[in-house]
Structure formats: C-alpha cells, structure tokens
C-alpha cells in the first residue's frame, strides 16, 4: 500500500506557515490543525490548505486530523503542554495513523542533555522527554533541532529598538558565542523531509547558521548589513531579566525559558555549528548579515 502524501501540520506558526507555502508551491496537499475557525484559519484556506479544528492534547481531535494523512509535522509554541501533546500524538498515531514520516520540532539544547541534567529550562526538558516518547513509539520519526532563531524578538524587535535609539544591541550574553538560524532555513529542511521522508527517518538534524560568532562579531554583521555602526552592550542577566524580560508580560513558563536561553548563551552553550541545512536541502543556511540586510527597513525604521 502506497502511503498518502497528505501532510498534516499541527502548527502554522512561523516555521509551519513557511512550510505550508513551500509544500503548496510544489502541489503537495496540506492539512493544518488550528484551535479556532477564525480569520487566521480563513487565510490558511486561501493559501491552499485544508483546515481542521483540533487540539493536540485531545486524542479524539488528533485522530480525526490524522485520517488519511501520510506525513505529519509536530510542533507547539512554548507551552507546559508540550509533553502531553507529544504523548497524545504518539499514542494516537500508533493506534490510528498510517504515517511514513513524522517530523518532530525539537530544540538543539536537547543534544547536550541527559536524563538527569537540570541546568536547562522546563521547556527544554519537555522537548527532551518528548523526543524519548517519539523514539519509544516506534513511529518513523525525524527530530529537527534548531538553535536560537534569528527571527526571535531578541535579534529582531529588541535589537531594532536599541539600534534606532543608540546604535547598540543590548543583551546579557557576555562573551558567549552563538549561531542563530533563520526560520526560512528551518522550514526548508522540514519541507524537504516531508516531501520524501524515507531517506530521513531515524535521523536527528541539528540546524544552525553557517558560523558561530560572539555578540561583538554579530554586531559587526549588523553594521555591514545596515551600513551604520552597531556595537554590542553586555547587560547583567539579572538586570535584563527585571528591566526587559519581566516587562514583556509573558507567561511564567515562557519567561523562564527565555531567561534560561540567555543564561545558557552566557555560559557558551550555544557555541555550535552544523552543516545539516545544506546537507538536507542542498543550500547553506543564510548568514546573519544576509538576514539583516533583507530586513534593513525594519531595523532602521
């Protein structure tokens, strides 16, 4: 029996939305699960997706969404329900699904974790456990572990604000190095795997930018891209958390995750590079300079 090439996207956030665009451009049928039938759902239909209403923590809606599906992209926003959703999807897909590929959106920090490590965020721990559940399920899983996103507000909204105000990027990363990756590059990997999962099943793809930089070097890439001086200002982590992060109004689970990411950057835990983007898609990940240059008006206002 030939597996269906219908793809279920469980999340149409930044990566999922870009995956949808890429799959539909190649006439791959796509179904998207959303929690509400609202204007966003209507927009997804205009883009060529079949839209179903569901909740990843409710098995009956997951079973309905999986009907006739051959490939699935599993992803959630930062949420304390991450592990529950992964467990529901794994159990329902085992019982009712006929998947020949399931792409699990994880995080690169998982690569450094063990069953007993405690230095990571609650969200990162949930990703580690979710990977174990998917592996134990026996499903044809591909884990995708991106590092920090270039599209993250830390490198976009907050950076743009301080660049306009005083020509700086102010973050609590110290001398730690990082290799952030663009959403578009992660989506290219996910879409490539979903189009033909067989060669990728059982693999773990660690996705980073093309090189690792400290924040002074990152500021230099911003300078070249924007054609104006940009420098890095190191902010004490506690002060940044109280003066910037705490004022963002985020749920406690999300705030703790972002604060931990900042601390792990400061501890140089993000000093990693991989060529997996190019190995999977044939095209290397874009540089920080190229990412910023393409959004010059956004950063300069």
Short mmCIF file of N, CA, C and O in Angstrom, two decimals, residues 7-9 11-32 34 40-41 43-51 73 187-188 190-191 194-195:
data_model
loop_
_atom_site.label_atom_id
_atom_site.label_comp_id
_atom_site.label_asym_id
_atom_site.label_seq_id
_atom_site.Cartn_x
_atom_site.Cartn_y
_atom_site.Cartn_z
N UNK A 7 -0.05 15.91 4.00
CA UNK A 7 0.75 16.33 5.14
C UNK A 7 -0.14 17.05 6.14
O UNK A 7 -0.90 17.95 5.78
N UNK A 8 -0.03 16.67 7.41
CA UNK A 8 -0.71 17.38 8.49
C UNK A 8 0.31 18.26 9.20
O UNK A 8 1.32 17.78 9.71
N UNK A 9 0.01 19.56 9.24
CA UNK A 9 0.81 20.49 10.02
C UNK A 9 0.06 20.78 11.31
O UNK A 9 -1.06 21.31 11.27
N UNK A 11 0.91 22.85 13.55
CA UNK A 11 1.14 24.23 13.98
C UNK A 11 1.47 25.07 12.76
O UNK A 11 2.33 24.69 11.97
N UNK A 12 0.80 26.18 12.61
CA UNK A 12 1.07 27.08 11.48
C UNK A 12 1.66 28.38 11.97
O UNK A 12 1.27 29.47 11.53
N UNK A 13 2.59 28.28 12.92
CA UNK A 13 3.36 29.44 13.35
C UNK A 13 4.37 29.82 12.28
O UNK A 13 4.19 29.50 11.10
N UNK A 14 5.45 30.47 12.67
CA UNK A 14 6.40 30.98 11.68
C UNK A 14 6.96 29.87 10.80
O UNK A 14 6.95 29.98 9.57
N UNK A 15 7.46 28.78 11.41
CA UNK A 15 8.02 27.69 10.62
C UNK A 15 6.92 26.98 9.85
O UNK A 15 7.03 26.74 8.64
N UNK A 16 5.83 26.62 10.52
CA UNK A 16 4.75 25.89 9.87
C UNK A 16 4.15 26.63 8.70
O UNK A 16 3.85 26.04 7.66
N UNK A 17 3.96 27.92 8.87
CA UNK A 17 3.39 28.73 7.78
C UNK A 17 4.32 28.73 6.56
O UNK A 17 3.86 28.63 5.42
N UNK A 18 5.61 28.82 6.80
CA UNK A 18 6.57 28.80 5.69
C UNK A 18 6.63 27.42 5.05
O UNK A 18 6.74 27.30 3.82
N UNK A 19 6.53 26.36 5.85
CA UNK A 19 6.46 25.00 5.31
C UNK A 19 5.23 24.86 4.42
O UNK A 19 5.30 24.27 3.33
N UNK A 20 4.10 25.39 4.87
CA UNK A 20 2.88 25.35 4.06
C UNK A 20 3.11 25.99 2.70
O UNK A 20 2.76 25.41 1.65
N UNK A 21 3.69 27.17 2.69
CA UNK A 21 3.95 27.86 1.42
C UNK A 21 4.83 27.02 0.50
O UNK A 21 4.57 26.91 -0.71
N UNK A 22 5.86 26.41 1.07
CA UNK A 22 6.80 25.65 0.24
C UNK A 22 6.16 24.37 -0.29
O UNK A 22 6.37 24.00 -1.45
N UNK A 23 5.37 23.69 0.53
CA UNK A 23 4.73 22.46 0.08
C UNK A 23 3.65 22.75 -0.97
O UNK A 23 3.54 22.03 -1.97
N UNK A 24 2.86 23.78 -0.75
CA UNK A 24 1.80 24.09 -1.72
C UNK A 24 2.41 24.56 -3.04
O UNK A 24 1.82 24.33 -4.11
N UNK A 25 3.57 25.20 -3.00
CA UNK A 25 4.23 25.62 -4.24
C UNK A 25 4.61 24.43 -5.10
O UNK A 25 4.78 24.56 -6.32
N UNK A 26 4.72 23.24 -4.48
CA UNK A 26 5.02 22.01 -5.21
C UNK A 26 3.83 21.07 -5.27
O UNK A 26 3.97 19.88 -5.52
N UNK A 27 2.63 21.66 -5.03
CA UNK A 27 1.36 20.92 -5.14
C UNK A 27 1.24 19.75 -4.18
O UNK A 27 0.54 18.77 -4.46
N UNK A 28 1.93 19.80 -3.05
CA UNK A 28 1.76 18.78 -2.02
C UNK A 28 0.51 19.13 -1.21
O UNK A 28 0.39 20.26 -0.73
N UNK A 29 -0.42 18.21 -1.05
CA UNK A 29 -1.63 18.52 -0.28
C UNK A 29 -1.31 18.69 1.20
O UNK A 29 -0.54 17.90 1.77
N UNK A 30 -1.90 19.72 1.82
CA UNK A 30 -1.58 20.05 3.20
C UNK A 30 -2.87 20.27 3.99
O UNK A 30 -3.78 20.96 3.54
N UNK A 31 -2.91 19.68 5.17
CA UNK A 31 -3.99 19.91 6.14
C UNK A 31 -3.36 20.59 7.35
O UNK A 31 -2.30 20.17 7.81
N UNK A 32 -4.01 21.61 7.85
CA UNK A 32 -3.48 22.35 9.01
C UNK A 32 -4.47 22.26 10.16
O UNK A 32 -5.66 22.50 9.98
N UNK A 34 -5.89 23.83 13.50
CA UNK A 34 -5.97 25.09 14.24
C UNK A 34 -6.95 24.91 15.39
O UNK A 34 -7.79 24.01 15.37
N UNK A 40 -7.52 33.82 10.85
CA UNK A 40 -6.26 33.15 10.52
C UNK A 40 -6.53 31.84 9.80
O UNK A 40 -5.83 31.49 8.83
N UNK A 41 -7.54 31.09 10.24
CA UNK A 41 -7.91 29.85 9.56
C UNK A 41 -8.36 30.14 8.13
O UNK A 41 -8.01 29.40 7.20
N UNK A 43 -7.38 32.56 6.27
CA UNK A 43 -6.19 32.90 5.49
C UNK A 43 -5.44 31.64 5.06
O UNK A 43 -4.93 31.56 3.92
N UNK A 44 -5.39 30.64 5.93
CA UNK A 44 -4.73 29.38 5.59
C UNK A 44 -5.46 28.68 4.44
O UNK A 44 -4.83 28.09 3.56
N UNK A 45 -6.78 28.76 4.44
CA UNK A 45 -7.55 28.17 3.34
C UNK A 45 -7.23 28.86 2.02
O UNK A 45 -7.09 28.22 0.98
N UNK A 46 -7.10 30.19 2.08
CA UNK A 46 -6.75 30.94 0.87
C UNK A 46 -5.39 30.49 0.32
O UNK A 46 -5.17 30.46 -0.90
N UNK A 47 -4.50 30.11 1.22
CA UNK A 47 -3.17 29.66 0.81
C UNK A 47 -3.18 28.22 0.27
O UNK A 47 -2.15 27.72 -0.16
N UNK A 48 -4.33 27.58 0.32
CA UNK A 48 -4.45 26.25 -0.29
C UNK A 48 -4.47 25.10 0.69
O UNK A 48 -4.41 23.94 0.27
N UNK A 49 -4.57 25.41 1.99
CA UNK A 49 -4.59 24.34 2.98
C UNK A 49 -6.02 23.91 3.30
O UNK A 49 -6.95 24.72 3.29
N UNK A 50 -6.18 22.64 3.60
CA UNK A 50 -7.40 22.16 4.24
C UNK A 50 -7.24 22.45 5.73
O UNK A 50 -6.19 22.17 6.30
N UNK A 51 -8.25 23.01 6.34
CA UNK A 51 -8.16 23.39 7.74
C UNK A 51 -9.09 22.53 8.59
O UNK A 51 -10.26 22.34 8.24
N UNK A 73 3.87 17.02 10.64
CA UNK A 73 4.81 17.94 11.29
C UNK A 73 4.26 18.25 12.67
O UNK A 73 3.17 18.82 12.80
N UNK A 187 12.46 25.89 7.90
CA UNK A 187 11.29 25.45 7.13
C UNK A 187 11.70 24.69 5.88
O UNK A 187 11.03 23.72 5.49
N UNK A 188 12.81 25.09 5.25
CA UNK A 188 13.27 24.37 4.05
C UNK A 188 13.63 22.93 4.40
O UNK A 188 13.35 22.02 3.64
N UNK A 190 12.40 21.15 7.00
CA UNK A 190 11.17 20.44 7.32
C UNK A 190 10.40 20.08 6.06
O UNK A 190 9.94 18.94 5.90
N UNK A 191 10.27 21.03 5.13
CA UNK A 191 9.52 20.76 3.90
C UNK A 191 10.21 19.69 3.06
O UNK A 191 9.55 18.83 2.46
N UNK A 194 9.41 16.35 4.65
CA UNK A 194 8.00 15.97 4.48
C UNK A 194 7.68 15.55 3.05
O UNK A 194 6.79 14.72 2.83
N UNK A 195 8.38 16.09 2.09
CA UNK A 195 8.13 15.69 0.69
C UNK A 195 8.55 14.26 0.43
O UNK A 195 7.94 13.55 -0.37
#
